[in-house]
Amino acid sequence: LAKTTQPISMDSYEGQEVNITCSHNNIATNDYITWYQQFPSQGPRFIIQGYKTKVTNEVASLFIPADRKSSTLSLPRVSLSDTAVYYCLRSTNAGKSTFGDGTTLTVKP
Amino acid sequence: GAVVSQHPSRVICKSGTSVKIECRSLDFQATTMFWYRQFPKQSLMLMATSNEGSKATYEQGVEKDKFLINHASLTLSTLTVTSAHPEDSSFYICSASVGGNRGEQYFGPGTRLTVT
């Protein structure tokens, strides 16, 4: 299965912008990239999805370069409540959706 | 909108018994539902993909006779862990999608299964 690669952990401080990059070198033409947030003992929560270039919503931005081999989730002005595990998900047109190992983001006061 | 529920949220059962977990899409019809398993401090592992009215597609290494999946309607899928053993203790999470696998997935809150 095609997994994505992310940093295992990141630390940040309240109010800072956080950028988490995900590698997906073997991404196929029809694949989408979706980011999820997960708190302990809860199901993942959708953050943002994209195919190419830049997508922005009320909570985050997603940057995907032209070659689509990576993507960067940008969280503006994080708060303590943003401490969670963030997953970059590659959704393939074969019907498989594989989670990578996730990035544990710790936001400090 | 796009709420997915799971029941029960937590279950403890004895070794050798079977446990059924329900996954419901509350305000939309899900053409595809997915079942994941997550062990402590690990990522989600896809167990199977189910489409309404057809047999589930299981991932390699997942025993289909042990993890029975039924997707009888567009709003309900069930996972039955048969003859559960302590090693089946895990966090089971379902998700539902309207547009196949490329569409956004809506996840349930998860079910914590403990087998004693």
PDB file of N, CA, C and O in Angstrom, chain B residues 22 51 53 82 97:
ATOM      1  N   GLU B  22     -21.788  -1.157  15.556  1.00  0.00           N
ATOM      2  CA  GLU B  22     -22.589  -0.526  14.516  1.00  0.00           C
ATOM      3  C   GLU B  22     -21.996   0.822  14.114  1.00  0.00           C
ATOM      4  O   GLU B  22     -21.512   1.569  14.965  1.00  0.00           O
ATOM      5  N   ASN B  51     -19.212  -1.685   0.430  1.00  0.00           N
ATOM      6  CA  ASN B  51     -20.191  -0.943  -0.347  1.00  0.00           C
ATOM      7  C   ASN B  51     -21.562  -1.547  -0.097  1.00  0.00           C
ATOM      8  O   ASN B  51     -21.703  -2.763   0.028  1.00  0.00           O
ATOM      9  N   GLY B  53     -24.828  -3.339  -0.061  1.00  0.00           N
ATOM     10  CA  GLY B  53     -25.382  -4.424  -0.849  1.00  0.00           C
ATOM     11  C   GLY B  53     -24.386  -5.394  -1.438  1.00  0.00           C
ATOM     12  O   GLY B  53     -24.779  -6.335  -2.123  1.00  0.00           O
ATOM     13  N   THR B  82     -15.788 -11.974  15.782  1.00  0.00           N
ATOM     14  CA  THR B  82     -16.217 -13.291  16.236  1.00  0.00           C
ATOM     15  C   THR B  82     -15.118 -13.962  17.050  1.00  0.00           C
ATOM     16  O   THR B  82     -13.929 -13.772  16.791  1.00  0.00           O
ATOM     17  N   SER B  97     -18.281   7.508   3.345  1.00  0.00           N
ATOM     18  CA  SER B  97     -18.004   8.429   2.255  1.00  0.00           C
ATOM     19  C   SER B  97     -19.160   8.404   1.264  1.00  0.00           C
ATOM     20  O   SER B  97     -19.740   7.360   1.017  1.00  0.00           O
TER      21      SER B  97
END
